[in-house]
Each structure stands twice: as C-alpha cells, then as structure tokens.
C-alpha cells in the first residue's frame, strides 16, 4: 500500500476516476475530510466503492494518509485543494454516487457569509456532478446552519430531503466526537438528487435492516 495523497499533474484537467483509482466502481466524495476518520470507516465498509477525500489543510490530510496506510485501505485518494473548485472544475458530470459533508465551518457571522460552502453555485455543481440517484449526506452541530443548508439545497428543487443514513459509532468524524463529548446535539440529513424515489444504497436512520 502506498500513500493515498494524490497530487494532480495540473489542476485544470478533470479527474478520470478509473485512472485515479486504477479500477472502476461507485465514487463517493468527502468534502473537508479532515483526519479521515469517516473515510477510513466507509472505505472498509464499502470495499468495492472508491473514495475521494478533499481538504485544504495538508497537515490533516497527512494524518488521514497515515491512518489509511495503517489500516491497509487502498480505495481512498486524498486531494489537497479548495473543495468548491474541485467540484466545479475537476469532477466529471454525472459521476458521483454520494457526497459526504460533515461539520463544515458554518461561518455564522454575516461578514463571513462569502466563506460559506453551501451557496447556490456550489449546490448547482453538486447536482451536476452527481449521478441521477446521487445523494448528499450532511451533518452539523449548528441548528441555524442546518436550516440554511436545507434552504439552499432545496430552493431550486435540485434536491429533495430524505431521512439521514444510519451510521455506526465507528463512522463518527473527529469533530462529531468532540461535539458529542461537549454535550452538543448533532443534526444530520440527507439530500437526494433522485426525483423518482429510487431506493437508496444507504439505509435510513431507524429503518429495519433487510
Ligand atoms: C470543522 S472541520 C471538519 C472536519 C471533518 N469533516 C470532521 O467532521 O471531523 C472542516 C474541515 O473542512 C476543511 N475545509 C474547510 N473549507 C474548505 C474548503 N473550501 N476546501 C477544502 N477544505 C475545506 C478544513 O480544512 C477542515 O479540515
């Protein structure tokens, strides 16, 4: 197993998943993957899927990389770039099965609004890059941010909301663990780009196991 850190030869050429992973398979993307705790769990839970983790902090990605190496995980690549740039410019249309966006910085102050990830243009790019039955999984500790994300995700009917996916404790991200330890409430939800109610590959929270 070698490093999962991927350095593109140039940052203008769209990614080619088969080349990046050396095989085909459903692609899931985690935005702001931090130290890779969720990725490590998901990559083991879905060994035939391919995972891309994006974060702009190299130190966190190095930690993620070491974790993945230690676990012998081979179906993850890590990319150090600005996430909205990657989604808008590097991810091919209709190619992503799921996005995972957990605890992005909410930037609650009005003067920081431009730094927020969930803007109409970003939502449009999520929709463009997802497969027709693709999903966006989201979590935050901020009720205000949840309301804002719901609003922007469903404003143009790009997405419909569905119950959050059931996740085991092991899948909890580092920030989630910290927020839970501090007694905070975690809000989770899922948005689907499917219009026809296609069954999801991710079981719903509280749904009976089949
Ligand atoms: C609050 S942390 C959450 C990390 C992880 N998802 C977790 O739950 O433990 C937000 C992460 O997103 C990354 N991030 C924030 N904005 C980003 C952007 N525009 N592009 C790439 N990464 C970003 C930060 O570097 C940080 O690692």
Coordinates of C-alpha atoms and ligand atoms in Angstrom, one line a residue:
X1 CA 0.0 0.0 0.0
X2 CA 1.3 3.4 -0.9
X3 CA 0.3 7.0 0.1
X4 CA -3.3 8.0 -0.7
X5 CA -2.2 11.6 -1.2
X6 CA -2.8 12.5 -4.8
X7 CA -1.0 15.4 -6.5
X8 CA -2.5 16.1 -9.9
X9 CA 0.0 16.9 -12.7
X10 CA -2.1 20.0 -13.3
X11 CA -5.2 21.4 -11.7
X12 CA -7.1 22.2 -14.9
X13 CA -7.7 18.7 -16.2
X14 CA -10.8 17.0 -14.9
X15 CA -10.3 13.9 -12.9
X16 CA -10.7 10.5 -14.5
X17 CA -11.9 8.1 -11.8
X18 CA -10.8 4.9 -13.4
X19 CA -7.3 6.3 -13.7
X20 CA -7.2 7.8 -10.3
X21 CA -8.3 4.5 -8.6
X22 CA -6.9 2.0 -11.1
X23 CA -10.3 0.4 -11.3
X24 CA -14.0 1.2 -11.8
X25 CA -16.7 1.4 -9.1
X26 CA -19.1 3.8 -7.5
X27 CA -17.4 7.0 -6.4
X28 CA -18.0 8.8 -3.1
X29 CA -16.5 12.2 -2.2
X30 CA -16.0 13.6 1.2
X31 CA -15.6 17.4 1.4
X32 CA -13.5 18.7 4.3
X33 CA -12.4 15.1 5.2
X34 CA -10.0 16.3 7.9
X35 CA -8.1 13.5 9.5
X36 CA -10.0 10.9 7.5
X37 CA -11.9 9.0 10.3
X38 CA -15.1 8.8 8.3
X39 CA -13.2 7.8 5.1
X40 CA -11.3 5.0 6.9
X41 CA -14.6 3.5 8.1
X42 CA -16.5 4.0 4.8
X43 CA -13.7 2.6 2.7
X44 CA -13.7 -0.6 4.8
X45 CA -17.5 -0.8 4.9
X46 CA -17.8 -0.4 1.1
X47 CA -14.6 -2.1 -0.3
X48 CA -15.9 -2.0 -3.9
X49 CA -16.5 1.8 -3.9
X50 CA -13.8 4.4 -4.5
X51 CA -13.5 7.4 -2.2
X52 CA -12.0 10.8 -2.7
X53 CA -11.3 13.0 0.4
X54 CA -10.8 16.7 -0.2
X55 CA -9.3 19.1 2.3
X56 CA -7.2 22.2 2.1
X57 CA -5.1 21.5 5.2
X58 CA -2.1 19.4 4.3
X59 CA -1.4 18.5 8.0
X60 CA -4.8 17.0 8.4
X61 CA -4.5 15.1 5.1
X62 CA -1.2 13.7 6.2
X63 CA -2.8 12.4 9.4
X64 CA -5.6 10.8 7.3
X65 CA -3.0 9.3 5.0
X66 CA -1.1 7.7 7.9
X67 CA -4.4 6.3 9.3
X68 CA -5.3 4.8 5.9
X69 CA -1.8 3.3 5.5
X70 CA -2.0 1.8 8.9
X71 CA -5.4 0.2 8.1
X72 CA -4.2 -1.1 4.7
X73 CA -7.0 0.8 2.9
X74 CA -6.4 1.1 -0.8
X75 CA -9.7 2.6 -2.2
X76 CA -9.2 6.2 -1.0
X77 CA -7.4 9.1 -2.6
X78 CA -6.8 12.4 -0.8
X79 CA -6.7 15.7 -2.6
X80 CA -5.4 19.0 -1.1
X81 CA -7.4 21.7 -2.9
X82 CA -10.2 24.1 -2.4
X83 CA -13.4 21.9 -2.4
X84 CA -15.7 24.1 -4.4
X85 CA -13.0 24.4 -7.1
X86 CA -12.7 20.7 -7.2
X87 CA -16.4 20.1 -7.5
X88 CA -16.9 22.8 -10.1
X89 CA -13.9 22.2 -12.3
X90 CA -12.4 18.7 -11.7
X91 CA -15.3 16.4 -11.1
X92 CA -17.0 14.9 -14.2
X93 CA -20.7 15.4 -14.8
X94 CA -23.0 12.6 -13.5
X95 CA -20.2 10.6 -12.0
X96 CA -20.5 10.7 -8.2
X97 CA -22.7 8.3 -6.2
X98 CA -22.6 10.3 -2.9
X99 CA -21.1 13.4 -1.3
X100 CA -20.3 13.4 2.4
X101 CA -20.1 16.9 4.0
X102 CA -19.7 16.6 7.8
X103 CA -19.3 19.6 10.1
X104 CA -18.2 22.2 7.5
X105 CA -17.3 25.5 9.2
X106 CA -20.7 27.3 9.5
X107 CA -19.2 30.9 9.4
X108 CA -22.2 32.3 11.3
X109 CA -21.1 36.0 11.1
X110 CA -22.7 37.9 8.4
X111 CA -19.4 39.4 7.2
X112 CA -18.1 35.9 6.7
X113 CA -21.1 34.8 4.5
X114 CA -18.9 34.6 1.4
X115 CA -16.8 31.9 3.1
X116 CA -19.7 29.5 3.5
X117 CA -19.6 26.4 1.4
X118 CA -23.3 26.0 0.6
X119 CA -24.0 28.7 -1.9
X120 CA -26.4 28.3 -4.9
X121 CA -23.4 27.9 -7.3
X122 CA -22.0 25.1 -5.1
X123 CA -25.4 23.3 -4.9
X124 CA -25.6 23.6 -8.7
X125 CA -22.3 21.9 -9.1
X126 CA -23.2 19.1 -6.6
X127 CA -26.2 18.4 -8.7
X128 CA -24.2 18.5 -12.0
X129 CA -21.6 16.0 -10.7
X130 CA -24.0 13.6 -9.0
X131 CA -25.5 10.6 -10.7
X132 CA -29.3 10.8 -11.2
X133 CA -29.9 8.9 -8.0
X134 CA -27.0 10.5 -6.1
X135 CA -27.0 11.7 -2.5
X136 CA -25.5 14.4 -0.3
X137 CA -25.0 13.4 3.4
X138 CA -24.7 16.3 5.7
X139 CA -24.1 16.8 9.5
X140 CA -23.6 19.9 11.6
X141 CA -23.8 20.9 15.3
X142 CA -25.5 24.2 14.3
X143 CA -29.3 24.3 14.0
X144 CA -29.1 27.6 12.2
X145 CA -26.6 26.2 9.7
X146 CA -28.8 23.2 9.1
X147 CA -31.8 25.5 8.3
X148 CA -29.6 27.4 5.9
X149 CA -28.3 24.3 4.1
X150 CA -31.8 22.9 3.8
X151 CA -33.0 26.1 2.3
X152 CA -30.2 26.4 -0.3
X153 CA -30.3 22.7 -1.2
X154 CA -34.0 22.6 -1.9
X155 CA -34.6 26.1 -3.2
X156 CA -34.4 25.3 -6.8
X157 CA -35.7 21.7 -6.4
X158 CA -32.3 20.3 -7.2
X159 CA -32.6 18.1 -4.2
X160 CA -35.3 16.5 -2.0
X161 CA -34.6 15.8 1.6
X162 CA -34.7 12.2 2.9
X163 CA -34.1 10.8 6.4
X164 CA -30.4 10.7 7.4
X165 CA -28.4 7.5 6.8
X166 CA -27.8 5.2 9.7
X167 CA -24.2 5.2 10.7
X168 CA -22.4 3.2 13.4
X169 CA -20.3 4.9 16.1
X170 CA -17.1 3.9 14.4
X171 CA -18.1 6.2 11.4
X172 CA -18.2 9.3 13.6
X173 CA -15.8 12.1 12.5
X174 CA -13.3 13.7 14.8
X175 CA -15.4 16.9 15.1
X176 CA -18.5 14.8 15.8
X177 CA -16.7 13.1 18.7
X178 CA -15.7 16.4 20.1
X179 CA -19.1 17.9 19.8
X180 CA -20.7 14.9 21.4
X181 CA -18.2 15.0 24.3
X182 CA -19.2 18.6 24.8
X183 CA -22.8 17.6 25.0
X184 CA -23.9 19.2 21.8
X185 CA -26.7 18.0 19.6
X186 CA -25.8 16.7 16.2
X187 CA -28.1 17.4 13.2
X188 CA -27.9 15.0 10.3
X189 CA -29.8 14.9 7.0
X190 CA -29.6 13.6 3.5
X191 CA -30.5 15.1 0.2
X192 CA -31.3 13.1 -2.9
X193 CA -31.0 14.2 -6.5
X194 CA -33.4 11.4 -7.4
X195 CA -36.9 12.5 -8.5
X196 CA -38.5 9.1 -8.8
X197 CA -37.9 7.8 -5.3
X198 CA -35.2 5.3 -6.3
X199 CA -34.3 3.2 -3.3
X200 CA -31.0 4.4 -1.7
X201 CA -27.9 2.3 -1.2
X202 CA -27.6 3.9 2.3
X203 CA -30.2 2.6 4.8
X204 CA -32.2 5.3 6.5
X205 CA -31.8 6.0 10.2
X206 CA -34.2 3.9 12.1
X207 CA -35.0 1.7 9.1
X208 CA -35.2 -2.0 9.7
X209 CA -32.2 -4.0 8.3
X210 CA -33.1 -6.1 5.3
Ligands
LIG1 C1 -14.7 21.7 11.0 S1 -13.6 20.7 10.1 C2 -14.5 19.2 10.0 C3 -13.6 18.0 9.6 C4 -14.2 16.7 9.5 N1 -15.3 16.7 8.5 C5 -14.8 16.3 10.8 O1 -16.0 16.3 10.9 O2 -14.0 15.9 11.7 C6 -13.8 21.4 8.5 C7 -12.7 20.8 7.5 O3 -13.0 21.3 6.2 C8 -11.8 21.8 5.7 N2 -12.3 22.9 4.7 C9 -13.0 24.0 5.0 N3 -13.3 24.7 4.0 C10 -12.7 24.0 2.9 C11 -12.6 24.2 1.5 N4 -13.2 25.3 1.0 N5 -12.0 23.4 0.8 C12 -11.4 22.3 1.3 N6 -11.4 22.0 2.6 C13 -12.1 22.9 3.4 C14 -11.0 22.3 6.8 O4 -9.6 22.3 6.5 C15 -11.3 21.3 7.9 O5 -10.4 20.2 7.8

